[in-house]
Amino acid sequence: MRFPICITAFAAVTTLHIAPAGAATEAADSSASECCVSLESALPGKTFSSTNQAQQYQRAVLNYFSVQDRLSPNCFVLPTSTKDVSKIVGLLSQKSCRFAIKSGGHGLPVGASNIDEGVTIDLGRMKDVTLSADQTTAAVQAGAKWGDVYNTLDAQGYAIPGGRAASVGVGGLTTGGGNSFFSARYGFVCDNVKNFEVVLGNGTVVQANNQTNADLFTALKGSSNNLGIVTRFDFVAFKQGNLWGGTATYDGKRARTHIEAFVKFTNDLVKYPESSLIFVWSYIKAIDAITFTNLYEYTGDVEGLSATQYPSPAFDVFAPTSPVGAPTSDTLRIANLSSLTKELESPPELSNLYASITFSNNLTVINGVADIIKEELDEYKKQDFFVYISFQIQPLPRVFIDRGLDRGPNVLGLDRNQDNNVFFLFDLAWNGTQYDEKNRQVARKVIGRLQEYTKSMGALKEFQYLNYAFRDLDPIGGYGPDNIKKIKDASAKYDPLGVFQKLVPGGFKLADAGEKAPLPGSV
C-alpha cells in the first residue's frame, strides 16, 4: 500500500533446465561482468549493460519506485518465460554470480529487488494475466503489476485479492503476505494462491500446491525471496463488479475522534467484511499542513448506490453526520478496481522508507501512539530534509486470519493472536539520496519509541508486516520459531546449496531471522 499525497495438483517437477550447481555457491567470487557475458550468449537480446544496449539499461535502472533503489548492476536480464528464468538461475548458480530479483520494483529496503556488483533479473516482460475457462482461477505471471491484473479481470467481471496501488508488483506483495481490500472476506493475498510455479536454485522448475510440494507451498506464503523465484501465481478468482470507494480528506484537528471511529470500524469488520479502511495522518512540507485522510473501499453489491451514500453500517462512524464530520474534500465514487488502485499512488522521483509494527486495536493504546506521533511530528517538521511524512493505521482484525486459514496455512504466524490488531506504517519520503541516513535515524527513533510504549501497555505483537518492514528490524523473526523452522526446512530441502541465501543478498534473509537485536531504546 502506498499513500497518495492529495489447482488441482500439478506435476511434481517440470525440468526445463538443470545446471550442474556443484559447490560453486560456497563463495560468490565469479566476476559479475563475466556472468553478464554468459547471459548475453545464452539469452541474446535479453541482457542489457551500461556498455551493451545502454539505453535499455538506463530505462531499467530508472524503473524503480524509490530513487535510492536505482542501483547499478553489471547487467539486467529480462526473461520472457519460465524457461528463460530457469536457464538464468542455473547459469548464475553454476558461476556463483550474485543476483537480485525484481517483480514490480517496490521492494524496500534498498537492495531488495536490485543490486550493485551483480545481476538483476527483471521479470517485467512476464506479465500475462489469464482467467481460466471455468473462471475459477487467474494465472498471473510474476512480472505483472496489479494494474495489469485488474485491467484484465475488470473487463471480464472477475477479481482476485491483490495490491491496493496499481503499480505495485504481484511477486513481492504476494510472497510477503499481501493485504488487500478483500482481506476480511478471503484472508491475505498469499492465502488466495492455489499454486506457485517456482524456479529453484539449480534451475529446476517445480509446482507447489496443497497436494504437490505442500511444504514449499506453505513456506512461500510469507518467505519473500528466500526459497526460489516464483514465475507464476495461480489465484482463486471470483465474480466482482464495481466497488464504492476513494479518499476522504479531513482537517488534522480531531485525531481522537478519528481514532475512536477507527477502533469501532476494526472491531466491526467481522460483521461487515466487505468494508475496508486505511487511516492516514500526514504532514506535507511544501504546504506546511497536517491532514487526515481515510481511504475507504466497499467490495459488496453497489447496484443503485450513489457516491454520496456510505454503503455499509461499518462506515456509519465516518458518515458526514458523525462526530468525525464531513470531509473537506473527497473522491468517493462507484468505480472498478483499476480506477480505485490507480488513485492510490505515491509521488514519483522520491526516496522512500517504510517502518512498521503491529499492536492491539485498543483505544487507549492508539491514543497513546497518537500522542507520540504528535510529539515526533512537531519536532520532525522543523527539518528541511524531507518531502512528506505519514503515519498509517490499518485494521488487522482476527477475521483476516480466520478467512485465510479457511484456505490453508501460511507462515506469517498471525494465528497466534486471538484479538483484533492494527498494522502501523511509518512512511517517509525525501529528495535524492543524500538524506538517507538522517531519515533512517528518524525512523529508528520513532519506531523504537512506539515499540517501547506498546510493549509497556502489553499491546505489542511480534508480527511485523514484511512488505512494510524497516531494514533494521526482523519481520521473518516475528513469524515465530515454528514458522521460521518451516521456512528453513523448505530452504534446506529445495535449495540445499543455499543459492537464495548466499547469492541473493537483498531483502530479509533466513540467517537473520530471530537474531536481530531490538532498536536502541525500545523493547
Short mmCIF file of C-alpha atoms in Angstrom, two decimals:
data_model
loop_
_atom_site.label_atom_id
_atom_site.label_comp_id
_atom_site.label_asym_id
_atom_site.label_seq_id
_atom_site.Cartn_x
_atom_site.Cartn_y
_atom_site.Cartn_z
CA MET A 1 0.00 0.00 0.00
CA ARG A 2 1.34 3.42 -0.91
CA PHE A 3 -0.12 6.63 0.41
CA PRO A 4 -1.30 9.13 -2.21
CA ILE A 5 -0.45 12.72 -1.44
CA CYS A 6 -3.52 14.58 -2.09
CA ILE A 7 -5.40 -26.11 -8.84
CA THR A 8 -5.71 -29.22 -8.67
CA ALA A 9 -2.39 -31.00 -8.24
CA PHE A 10 0.28 -30.36 -10.85
CA ALA A 11 3.17 -32.50 -11.93
CA ALA A 12 5.68 -32.67 -9.11
CA VAL A 13 8.63 -31.42 -11.18
CA THR A 14 8.90 -29.99 -14.68
CA THR A 15 12.58 -29.88 -15.62
CA LEU A 16 13.26 -27.17 -18.16
CA HIS A 17 16.93 -26.70 -17.45
CA ILE A 18 19.15 -28.08 -14.75
CA ALA A 19 22.64 -26.66 -14.48
CA PRO A 20 25.36 -28.51 -12.61
CA ALA A 21 25.41 -26.44 -9.42
CA GLY A 22 28.37 -28.11 -7.72
CA ALA A 23 29.87 -26.36 -4.73
CA ALA A 24 30.32 -23.07 -6.51
CA THR A 25 27.88 -21.28 -4.23
CA GLU A 26 30.30 -21.57 -1.33
CA ALA A 27 31.93 -18.37 -2.49
CA ALA A 28 30.32 -15.81 -4.75
CA ASP A 29 33.56 -14.80 -6.38
CA SER A 30 32.89 -15.02 -10.11
CA SER A 31 33.19 -11.76 -11.95
CA ALA A 32 29.73 -10.28 -12.39
CA SER A 33 30.76 -8.91 -15.76
CA GLU A 34 31.72 -12.41 -16.89
CA CYS A 35 28.31 -13.63 -15.76
CA CYS A 36 26.70 -10.93 -17.89
CA VAL A 37 28.70 -12.04 -20.92
CA SER A 38 27.49 -15.61 -20.36
CA LEU A 39 23.90 -14.44 -20.02
CA GLU A 40 24.10 -12.43 -23.22
CA SER A 41 25.35 -15.54 -25.01
CA ALA A 42 22.62 -17.72 -23.52
CA LEU A 43 19.82 -15.15 -23.90
CA PRO A 44 20.71 -12.81 -26.77
CA GLY A 45 18.71 -9.61 -26.86
CA LYS A 46 17.53 -10.00 -23.28
CA THR A 47 20.62 -8.88 -21.35
CA PHE A 48 21.49 -5.19 -21.04
CA SER A 49 24.52 -3.47 -19.53
CA SER A 50 25.80 0.09 -19.49
CA THR A 51 28.15 -0.79 -22.36
CA ASN A 52 25.75 -3.06 -24.22
CA GLN A 53 22.29 -1.66 -25.02
CA ALA A 54 22.93 1.35 -22.79
CA GLN A 55 19.54 2.97 -23.38
CA GLN A 56 17.64 -0.16 -22.35
CA TYR A 57 19.93 -0.49 -19.35
CA GLN A 58 19.22 3.07 -18.23
CA ARG A 59 15.47 2.56 -18.58
CA ALA A 60 15.76 -0.50 -16.37
CA VAL A 61 17.78 1.46 -13.77
CA LEU A 62 15.11 4.15 -13.58
CA ASN A 63 12.18 1.74 -13.44
CA TYR A 64 12.03 1.58 -9.64
CA PHE A 65 9.57 3.14 -7.21
CA SER A 66 12.19 4.61 -4.88
CA VAL A 67 15.14 6.66 -6.09
CA GLN A 68 17.61 5.08 -3.68
CA ASP A 69 16.85 1.65 -5.15
CA ARG A 70 18.12 2.74 -8.57
CA LEU A 71 21.34 0.81 -8.21
CA SER A 72 23.85 -0.12 -10.92
CA PRO A 73 24.02 -3.87 -11.51
CA ASN A 74 26.55 -5.12 -14.01
CA CYS A 75 23.59 -6.05 -16.17
CA PHE A 76 19.86 -6.53 -16.23
CA VAL A 77 18.45 -9.69 -17.76
CA LEU A 78 14.80 -9.62 -18.82
CA PRO A 79 13.38 -13.14 -19.31
CA THR A 80 10.16 -13.68 -21.22
CA SER A 81 9.32 -17.18 -19.96
CA THR A 82 9.81 -19.58 -17.08
CA LYS A 83 12.24 -21.45 -19.35
CA ASP A 84 14.36 -18.29 -19.53
CA VAL A 85 14.30 -17.86 -15.75
CA SER A 86 15.32 -21.48 -15.31
CA LYS A 87 18.26 -21.00 -17.64
CA ILE A 88 19.31 -17.76 -15.91
CA VAL A 89 19.22 -19.17 -12.38
CA GLY A 90 21.02 -22.33 -13.43
CA LEU A 91 23.80 -20.29 -15.01
CA LEU A 92 24.12 -17.83 -12.12
CA SER A 93 24.18 -20.66 -9.60
CA GLN A 94 26.83 -22.56 -11.53
CA LYS A 95 29.05 -19.48 -11.78
CA SER A 96 28.34 -18.17 -8.24
CA CYS A 97 27.06 -14.84 -9.51
CA ARG A 98 25.25 -12.61 -7.05
CA PHE A 99 21.82 -11.50 -8.22
CA ALA A 100 18.56 -9.77 -7.33
CA ILE A 101 15.01 -10.43 -8.46
CA LYS A 102 12.62 -7.67 -9.48
CA SER A 103 8.88 -8.06 -9.95
CA GLY A 104 7.44 -4.54 -9.69
CA GLY A 105 10.41 -2.71 -8.18
CA HIS A 106 8.68 -1.58 -4.98
CA GLY A 107 10.73 -3.69 -2.62
CA LEU A 108 12.03 -1.74 0.35
CA PRO A 109 14.59 -1.68 1.93
CA VAL A 110 17.27 -0.79 -0.58
CA GLY A 111 18.60 -3.81 -2.43
CA ALA A 112 15.51 -5.96 -2.01
CA SER A 113 14.96 -6.01 -5.78
CA ASN A 114 18.16 -4.58 -7.21
CA ILE A 115 21.90 -4.97 -6.71
CA ASP A 116 25.25 -3.28 -7.22
CA GLU A 117 28.04 -5.58 -8.48
CA GLY A 118 25.78 -8.35 -9.67
CA VAL A 119 22.93 -9.26 -11.99
CA THR A 120 19.32 -8.08 -11.67
CA ILE A 121 16.69 -10.44 -13.05
CA ASP A 122 13.87 -8.13 -14.13
CA LEU A 123 10.63 -10.09 -14.62
CA GLY A 124 8.83 -7.12 -16.18
CA ARG A 125 8.33 -8.80 -19.56
CA MET A 126 6.48 -11.68 -17.89
CA LYS A 127 3.12 -10.08 -17.14
CA ASP A 128 0.41 -12.24 -18.70
CA VAL A 129 -2.89 -12.50 -16.83
CA THR A 130 -5.23 -15.32 -17.87
CA LEU A 131 -8.65 -16.25 -16.48
CA SER A 132 -9.29 -20.00 -16.74
CA ALA A 133 -12.09 -21.34 -18.94
CA ASP A 134 -14.17 -22.23 -15.87
CA GLN A 135 -13.45 -18.76 -14.42
CA THR A 136 -12.22 -20.12 -11.08
CA THR A 137 -8.50 -19.40 -11.47
CA ALA A 138 -6.46 -16.42 -12.61
CA ALA A 139 -2.94 -17.32 -13.73
CA VAL A 140 -0.66 -14.31 -13.24
CA GLN A 141 2.98 -14.13 -14.27
CA ALA A 142 5.29 -12.71 -11.62
CA GLY A 143 6.31 -9.62 -13.58
CA ALA A 144 2.76 -8.28 -13.72
CA LYS A 145 1.74 -5.26 -11.71
CA TRP A 146 -1.63 -5.15 -10.00
CA GLY A 147 -2.86 -2.64 -12.56
CA ASP A 148 -2.23 -5.25 -15.28
CA VAL A 149 -4.25 -7.78 -13.27
CA TYR A 150 -7.21 -5.50 -12.64
CA ASN A 151 -7.32 -4.17 -16.21
CA THR A 152 -7.66 -7.74 -17.48
CA LEU A 153 -10.07 -9.07 -14.88
CA ASP A 154 -12.29 -5.98 -14.59
CA ALA A 155 -13.21 -6.38 -18.25
CA GLN A 156 -14.41 -9.93 -17.52
CA GLY A 157 -16.28 -9.14 -14.30
CA TYR A 158 -13.84 -11.01 -12.05
CA ALA A 159 -11.23 -10.20 -9.44
CA ILE A 160 -8.61 -11.66 -7.13
CA PRO A 161 -7.37 -10.21 -3.82
CA GLY A 162 -4.36 -8.05 -4.62
CA GLY A 163 -2.46 -4.83 -4.15
CA ARG A 164 -4.19 -1.56 -3.40
CA ALA A 165 -1.90 0.53 -5.63
CA ALA A 166 -1.85 -0.29 -9.33
CA SER A 167 1.90 -0.02 -9.89
CA VAL A 168 2.90 -2.46 -7.13
CA GLY A 169 4.26 -5.78 -8.40
CA VAL A 170 2.44 -9.08 -7.94
CA GLY A 171 5.52 -11.09 -6.94
CA GLY A 172 6.83 -9.19 -3.94
CA LEU A 173 3.47 -8.33 -2.46
CA THR A 174 2.20 -11.92 -2.62
CA THR A 175 5.29 -13.65 -1.26
CA GLY A 176 5.41 -11.06 1.55
CA GLY A 177 1.85 -11.87 2.64
CA GLY A 178 -0.17 -9.15 0.99
CA ASN A 179 -3.02 -7.04 2.37
CA SER A 180 -5.97 -6.12 0.14
CA PHE A 181 -9.45 -4.64 0.06
CA PHE A 182 -10.74 -8.22 0.37
CA SER A 183 -8.81 -9.41 3.44
CA ALA A 184 -11.87 -9.63 5.72
CA ARG A 185 -13.57 -11.83 3.10
CA TYR A 186 -10.73 -14.01 1.85
CA GLY A 187 -7.62 -13.55 4.01
CA PHE A 188 -4.28 -12.27 2.82
CA VAL A 189 -3.23 -12.24 -0.81
CA CYS A 190 -0.89 -15.21 -0.30
CA ASP A 191 -3.79 -17.24 1.14
CA ASN A 192 -5.55 -16.99 -2.21
CA VAL A 193 -2.80 -18.70 -4.22
CA LYS A 194 -3.78 -22.17 -5.45
CA ASN A 195 -0.42 -22.94 -6.98
CA PHE A 196 3.05 -21.45 -7.31
CA GLU A 197 5.30 -22.19 -10.28
CA VAL A 198 8.81 -21.84 -8.85
CA VAL A 199 12.35 -21.88 -10.22
CA LEU A 200 14.66 -23.39 -7.60
CA GLY A 201 18.32 -22.62 -7.02
CA ASN A 202 19.62 -25.18 -9.53
CA GLY A 203 17.28 -24.08 -12.32
CA THR A 204 14.71 -26.81 -11.70
CA VAL A 205 11.08 -25.77 -12.14
CA VAL A 206 8.52 -27.14 -9.70
CA GLN A 207 4.85 -26.65 -8.95
CA ALA A 208 3.85 -26.09 -5.31
CA ASN A 209 0.28 -26.51 -4.15
CA ASN A 210 -1.62 -28.26 -1.37
CA GLN A 211 -1.04 -31.69 -2.92
CA THR A 212 2.37 -31.35 -4.56
CA ASN A 213 5.37 -29.96 -2.66
CA ALA A 214 2.93 -28.88 0.02
CA ASP A 215 5.68 -27.86 2.44
CA LEU A 216 7.10 -25.46 -0.13
CA PHE A 217 3.56 -24.23 -0.89
CA THR A 218 3.04 -23.20 2.73
CA ALA A 219 6.53 -21.75 3.17
CA LEU A 220 6.20 -19.50 0.12
CA LYS A 221 3.31 -17.67 1.80
CA GLY A 222 5.39 -15.05 3.58
CA SER A 223 9.02 -16.03 2.95
CA SER A 224 9.73 -13.41 0.28
CA ASN A 225 12.77 -14.18 -1.93
CA ASN A 226 14.30 -16.89 0.27
CA LEU A 227 13.22 -20.10 -1.48
CA GLY A 228 13.16 -19.53 -5.22
CA ILE A 229 11.77 -17.34 -7.97
CA VAL A 230 8.02 -17.68 -8.39
CA THR A 231 7.31 -17.21 -12.08
CA ARG A 232 3.53 -17.75 -12.00
CA PHE A 233 0.83 -17.47 -9.37
CA ASP A 234 -2.49 -19.27 -9.83
CA PHE A 235 -5.04 -17.35 -7.75
CA VAL A 236 -8.59 -18.13 -6.70
CA ALA A 237 -10.82 -15.90 -8.86
CA PHE A 238 -14.33 -14.69 -8.05
CA LYS A 239 -17.02 -12.54 -9.61
CA GLN A 240 -16.65 -8.85 -8.83
CA GLY A 241 -18.33 -5.75 -10.17
CA ASN A 242 -17.68 -2.14 -9.33
CA LEU A 243 -16.76 -1.01 -5.82
CA TRP A 244 -17.63 2.08 -3.79
CA GLY A 245 -14.58 3.92 -2.60
CA GLY A 246 -11.98 6.62 -2.83
CA THR A 247 -10.32 9.05 -0.46
CA ALA A 248 -11.83 11.46 2.05
CA THR A 249 -9.64 14.21 3.49
CA TYR A 250 -10.30 15.96 6.79
CA ASP A 251 -8.58 18.79 8.63
CA GLY A 252 -5.97 17.48 11.05
CA LYS A 253 -7.66 18.63 14.24
CA ARG A 254 -9.72 15.70 15.56
CA ALA A 255 -7.30 12.81 15.90
CA ARG A 256 -9.04 11.22 18.88
CA THR A 257 -12.42 11.29 17.14
CA HIS A 258 -10.94 9.53 14.10
CA ILE A 259 -9.17 7.00 16.31
CA GLU A 260 -12.35 6.15 18.22
CA ALA A 261 -14.15 5.61 14.91
CA PHE A 262 -11.25 3.53 13.59
CA VAL A 263 -11.27 1.21 16.61
CA LYS A 264 -15.00 0.55 16.27
CA PHE A 265 -14.69 0.04 12.50
CA THR A 266 -11.94 -2.54 13.01
CA ASN A 267 -13.91 -4.44 15.63
CA ASP A 268 -16.99 -4.45 13.37
CA LEU A 269 -15.24 -5.92 10.31
CA VAL A 270 -16.21 -9.42 11.36
CA LYS A 271 -19.83 -8.34 10.80
CA TYR A 272 -19.19 -6.24 7.68
CA PRO A 273 -16.29 -7.95 5.83
CA GLU A 274 -16.95 -6.13 2.56
CA SER A 275 -15.63 -2.92 4.13
CA SER A 276 -12.04 -1.62 4.03
CA LEU A 277 -10.27 1.36 5.60
CA ILE A 278 -6.85 2.94 5.95
CA PHE A 279 -6.42 5.97 8.23
CA VAL A 280 -3.53 8.26 7.23
CA TRP A 281 -2.11 11.07 9.36
CA SER A 282 0.27 13.09 7.20
CA TYR A 283 2.39 16.20 7.13
CA ILE A 284 3.35 17.69 3.77
CA LYS A 285 6.33 20.02 3.97
CA ALA A 286 5.58 22.15 0.90
CA ILE A 287 2.21 23.32 2.24
CA ASP A 288 3.08 23.08 5.95
CA ALA A 289 -0.14 21.23 6.65
CA ILE A 290 -1.30 18.25 8.68
CA THR A 291 -4.20 16.30 7.22
CA PHE A 292 -6.16 13.17 8.00
CA THR A 293 -7.14 11.04 5.02
CA ASN A 294 -9.34 7.97 5.13
CA LEU A 295 -9.09 5.53 2.24
CA TYR A 296 -12.47 3.81 2.00
CA GLU A 297 -13.43 0.80 -0.10
CA TYR A 298 -16.56 -1.36 -0.16
CA THR A 299 -16.43 -4.59 -2.17
CA GLY A 300 -20.08 -5.64 -1.80
CA ASP A 301 -23.05 -5.04 -4.08
CA VAL A 302 -23.22 -1.38 -5.12
CA GLU A 303 -26.13 -1.59 -7.55
CA GLY A 304 -28.29 1.51 -7.12
CA LEU A 305 -25.79 3.12 -4.76
CA SER A 306 -24.67 6.71 -5.23
CA ALA A 307 -21.22 8.08 -4.47
CA THR A 308 -22.57 10.07 -1.53
CA GLN A 309 -24.09 7.05 0.20
CA TYR A 310 -21.92 5.25 2.74
CA PRO A 311 -22.78 1.66 1.80
CA SER A 312 -22.25 -0.36 5.00
CA PRO A 313 -23.10 0.15 8.68
CA ALA A 314 -19.35 -0.21 9.28
CA PHE A 315 -18.90 3.26 7.76
CA ASP A 316 -21.55 4.92 9.95
CA VAL A 317 -18.83 6.10 12.34
CA PHE A 318 -17.34 8.12 9.46
CA ALA A 319 -20.56 9.45 7.95
CA PRO A 320 -20.73 13.23 7.48
CA THR A 321 -23.25 13.42 10.34
CA SER A 322 -20.95 11.51 12.72
CA PRO A 323 -18.58 13.21 15.21
CA VAL A 324 -15.82 12.82 12.59
CA GLY A 325 -17.75 15.29 10.44
CA ALA A 326 -17.83 15.85 6.73
CA PRO A 327 -14.57 15.66 4.76
CA THR A 328 -13.11 18.86 3.36
CA SER A 329 -12.72 17.04 0.05
CA ASP A 330 -13.22 13.55 -1.30
CA THR A 331 -13.01 11.36 -4.39
CA LEU A 332 -15.71 8.90 -3.33
CA ARG A 333 -17.32 7.20 -6.30
CA ILE A 334 -18.56 3.97 -7.83
CA ALA A 335 -15.64 2.56 -9.83
CA ASN A 336 -13.74 -0.59 -10.71
CA LEU A 337 -10.53 -1.86 -9.14
CA SER A 338 -8.41 -0.43 -11.94
CA SER A 339 -9.65 3.09 -11.24
CA LEU A 340 -9.50 2.90 -7.45
CA THR A 341 -5.98 1.46 -7.35
CA LYS A 342 -4.61 3.98 -9.83
CA GLU A 343 -5.62 6.67 -7.35
CA LEU A 344 -3.58 5.21 -4.50
CA GLU A 345 -0.15 6.04 -5.86
CA SER A 346 2.72 7.97 -4.31
CA PRO A 347 4.56 10.84 -5.99
CA PRO A 348 7.39 9.71 -8.28
CA GLU A 349 11.10 10.54 -8.14
CA LEU A 350 11.49 10.40 -4.35
CA SER A 351 13.46 8.28 -1.95
CA ASN A 352 11.33 6.33 0.50
CA LEU A 353 11.46 4.46 3.77
CA TYR A 354 8.88 2.22 5.42
CA ALA A 355 8.84 1.02 9.02
CA SER A 356 6.07 -0.98 10.65
CA ILE A 357 4.93 -2.58 13.88
CA THR A 358 1.74 -4.37 14.95
CA PHE A 359 -0.22 -3.79 18.13
CA SER A 360 -3.65 -4.24 19.69
CA ASN A 361 -6.71 -2.42 18.40
CA ASN A 362 -7.19 -0.69 21.73
CA LEU A 363 -8.46 2.87 22.08
CA THR A 364 -6.15 3.78 24.98
CA VAL A 365 -3.12 2.31 23.21
CA ILE A 366 -3.80 4.03 19.89
CA ASN A 367 -4.42 7.37 21.60
CA GLY A 368 -1.04 6.93 23.30
CA VAL A 369 0.53 6.18 19.92
CA ALA A 370 -1.10 9.37 18.60
CA ASP A 371 0.48 11.39 21.42
CA ILE A 372 3.92 10.07 20.43
CA ILE A 373 3.20 10.80 16.77
CA LYS A 374 2.29 14.38 17.60
CA GLU A 375 5.47 14.87 19.63
CA GLU A 376 7.66 13.42 16.90
CA LEU A 377 5.87 15.32 14.17
CA ASP A 378 6.24 18.63 15.99
CA GLU A 379 9.99 18.04 16.13
CA TYR A 380 10.45 16.50 12.71
CA LYS A 381 8.51 19.03 10.67
CA LYS A 382 11.08 21.69 11.59
CA GLN A 383 13.63 19.81 9.49
CA ASP A 384 14.20 20.52 5.81
CA PHE A 385 15.37 17.11 4.56
CA PHE A 386 12.03 15.51 3.68
CA VAL A 387 9.01 15.97 1.40
CA TYR A 388 6.30 14.26 3.40
CA ILE A 389 5.83 12.07 6.42
CA SER A 390 2.81 9.88 7.04
CA PHE A 391 1.60 7.56 9.76
CA GLN A 392 -0.89 4.95 8.62
CA ILE A 393 -3.09 2.75 10.78
CA GLN A 394 -4.73 -0.20 9.07
CA PRO A 395 -7.13 -2.78 10.54
CA LEU A 396 -5.79 -6.26 11.30
CA PRO A 397 -8.78 -7.98 12.90
CA ARG A 398 -8.88 -11.69 13.70
CA VAL A 399 -11.31 -12.20 10.80
CA PHE A 400 -8.41 -11.59 8.35
CA ILE A 401 -6.56 -14.55 9.84
CA ASP A 402 -9.62 -16.81 10.06
CA ARG A 403 -10.60 -16.27 6.43
CA GLY A 404 -7.03 -17.02 5.38
CA LEU A 405 -6.92 -20.21 7.45
CA ASP A 406 -10.10 -21.31 5.66
CA ARG A 407 -7.89 -21.61 2.58
CA GLY A 408 -4.92 -23.28 4.31
CA PRO A 409 -1.86 -22.39 6.39
CA ASN A 410 0.77 -19.74 5.78
CA VAL A 411 3.96 -18.91 7.72
CA LEU A 412 3.02 -15.42 8.91
CA GLY A 413 2.34 -16.59 12.46
CA LEU A 414 -0.67 -14.34 12.95
CA ASP A 415 -2.82 -17.28 14.05
CA ARG A 416 -1.13 -16.89 17.46
CA ASN A 417 -3.16 -13.70 18.02
CA GLN A 418 -6.78 -14.14 19.01
CA ASP A 419 -7.55 -10.42 19.38
CA ASN A 420 -8.09 -7.64 16.86
CA ASN A 421 -4.94 -5.73 15.98
CA VAL A 422 -3.67 -2.98 13.70
CA PHE A 423 -0.84 -2.53 11.24
CA PHE A 424 1.09 0.68 11.88
CA LEU A 425 3.12 2.08 8.97
CA PHE A 426 5.62 4.95 9.20
CA ASP A 427 6.24 6.31 5.68
CA LEU A 428 8.93 8.89 4.88
CA ALA A 429 9.83 10.46 1.53
CA TRP A 430 12.61 12.83 0.56
CA ASN A 431 14.51 14.13 -2.45
CA GLY A 432 17.70 12.49 -3.66
CA THR A 433 19.82 10.12 -1.60
CA GLN A 434 21.94 12.48 0.48
CA TYR A 435 19.49 12.34 3.40
CA ASP A 436 19.08 8.57 3.53
CA GLU A 437 20.88 8.12 6.83
CA LYS A 438 19.19 11.07 8.52
CA ASN A 439 15.76 9.67 7.70
CA ARG A 440 16.82 6.20 8.75
CA GLN A 441 17.78 7.58 12.17
CA VAL A 442 14.40 9.32 12.45
CA ALA A 443 12.67 6.02 11.71
CA ARG A 444 14.78 4.20 14.29
CA LYS A 445 13.82 6.75 16.94
CA VAL A 446 10.09 6.82 16.15
CA ILE A 447 9.66 3.06 15.81
CA GLY A 448 11.84 2.48 18.88
CA ARG A 449 9.60 4.75 20.96
CA LEU A 450 6.44 3.10 19.65
CA GLN A 451 7.80 -0.37 20.35
CA GLU A 452 8.72 0.63 23.88
CA TYR A 453 5.34 2.23 24.56
CA THR A 454 3.14 -0.50 23.08
CA LYS A 455 5.24 -3.17 24.85
CA SER A 456 4.72 -1.36 28.15
CA MET A 457 0.97 -1.45 27.52
CA GLY A 458 1.01 -5.19 26.79
CA ALA A 459 -0.13 -4.43 23.24
CA LEU A 460 2.94 -5.01 21.03
CA LYS A 461 2.83 -8.08 18.78
CA GLU A 462 5.78 -9.99 17.35
CA PHE A 463 4.47 -9.71 13.80
CA GLN A 464 5.98 -7.07 11.50
CA TYR A 465 4.45 -6.92 8.02
CA LEU A 466 7.34 -7.80 5.73
CA ASN A 467 6.16 -5.62 2.85
CA TYR A 468 6.33 -2.57 5.15
CA ALA A 469 9.29 -3.70 7.24
CA PHE A 470 12.17 -1.46 8.31
CA ARG A 471 15.62 -2.67 7.29
CA ASP A 472 16.86 -2.65 10.90
CA LEU A 473 14.11 -4.96 12.13
CA ASP A 474 13.36 -8.65 11.66
CA PRO A 475 9.98 -9.43 10.08
CA ILE A 476 10.64 -13.12 9.46
CA GLY A 477 11.78 -13.48 13.07
CA GLY A 478 8.36 -12.13 14.03
CA TYR A 479 6.67 -15.17 12.47
CA GLY A 480 7.68 -17.25 15.50
CA PRO A 481 10.01 -20.26 15.92
CA ASP A 482 7.67 -22.84 14.37
CA ASN A 483 7.26 -20.87 11.16
CA ILE A 484 10.92 -19.92 10.94
CA LYS A 485 11.64 -23.66 11.11
CA LYS A 486 9.17 -24.38 8.29
CA ILE A 487 10.88 -21.84 6.04
CA LYS A 488 14.39 -23.03 6.94
CA ASP A 489 13.38 -26.67 6.40
CA ALA A 490 11.99 -25.77 2.98
CA SER A 491 15.19 -23.91 2.17
CA ALA A 492 17.34 -26.90 3.15
CA LYS A 493 15.16 -29.27 1.09
CA TYR A 494 14.55 -27.21 -2.04
CA ASP A 495 17.69 -25.04 -2.08
CA PRO A 496 20.31 -27.28 -0.41
CA LEU A 497 23.22 -25.22 -1.74
CA GLY A 498 21.73 -22.02 -0.34
CA VAL A 499 21.59 -20.16 -3.63
CA PHE A 500 18.88 -17.80 -2.39
CA GLN A 501 20.74 -17.20 0.88
CA LYS A 502 24.29 -16.77 -0.43
CA LEU A 503 23.83 -15.34 -3.92
CA VAL A 504 20.73 -13.21 -3.32
CA PRO A 505 21.81 -10.79 -0.56
CA GLY A 506 18.84 -8.42 -0.76
CA GLY A 507 15.74 -8.44 1.40
CA PHE A 508 15.26 -10.17 4.75
CA LYS A 509 17.31 -13.37 4.97
CA LEU A 510 16.84 -16.54 6.99
CA ALA A 511 20.19 -16.25 8.77
CA ASP A 512 18.92 -13.09 10.45
CA ALA A 513 15.51 -14.48 11.43
CA GLY A 514 15.15 -14.25 15.19
CA GLU A 515 18.69 -12.89 15.55
CA LYS A 516 18.44 -9.09 15.17
CA ALA A 517 18.58 -7.04 18.34
CA PRO A 518 15.78 -4.59 19.17
CA LEU A 519 16.20 -0.94 18.27
CA PRO A 520 18.09 1.10 20.89
CA GLY A 521 15.70 2.49 23.48
CA SER A 522 12.94 0.04 22.59
CA VAL A 523 11.95 -3.44 23.75
#
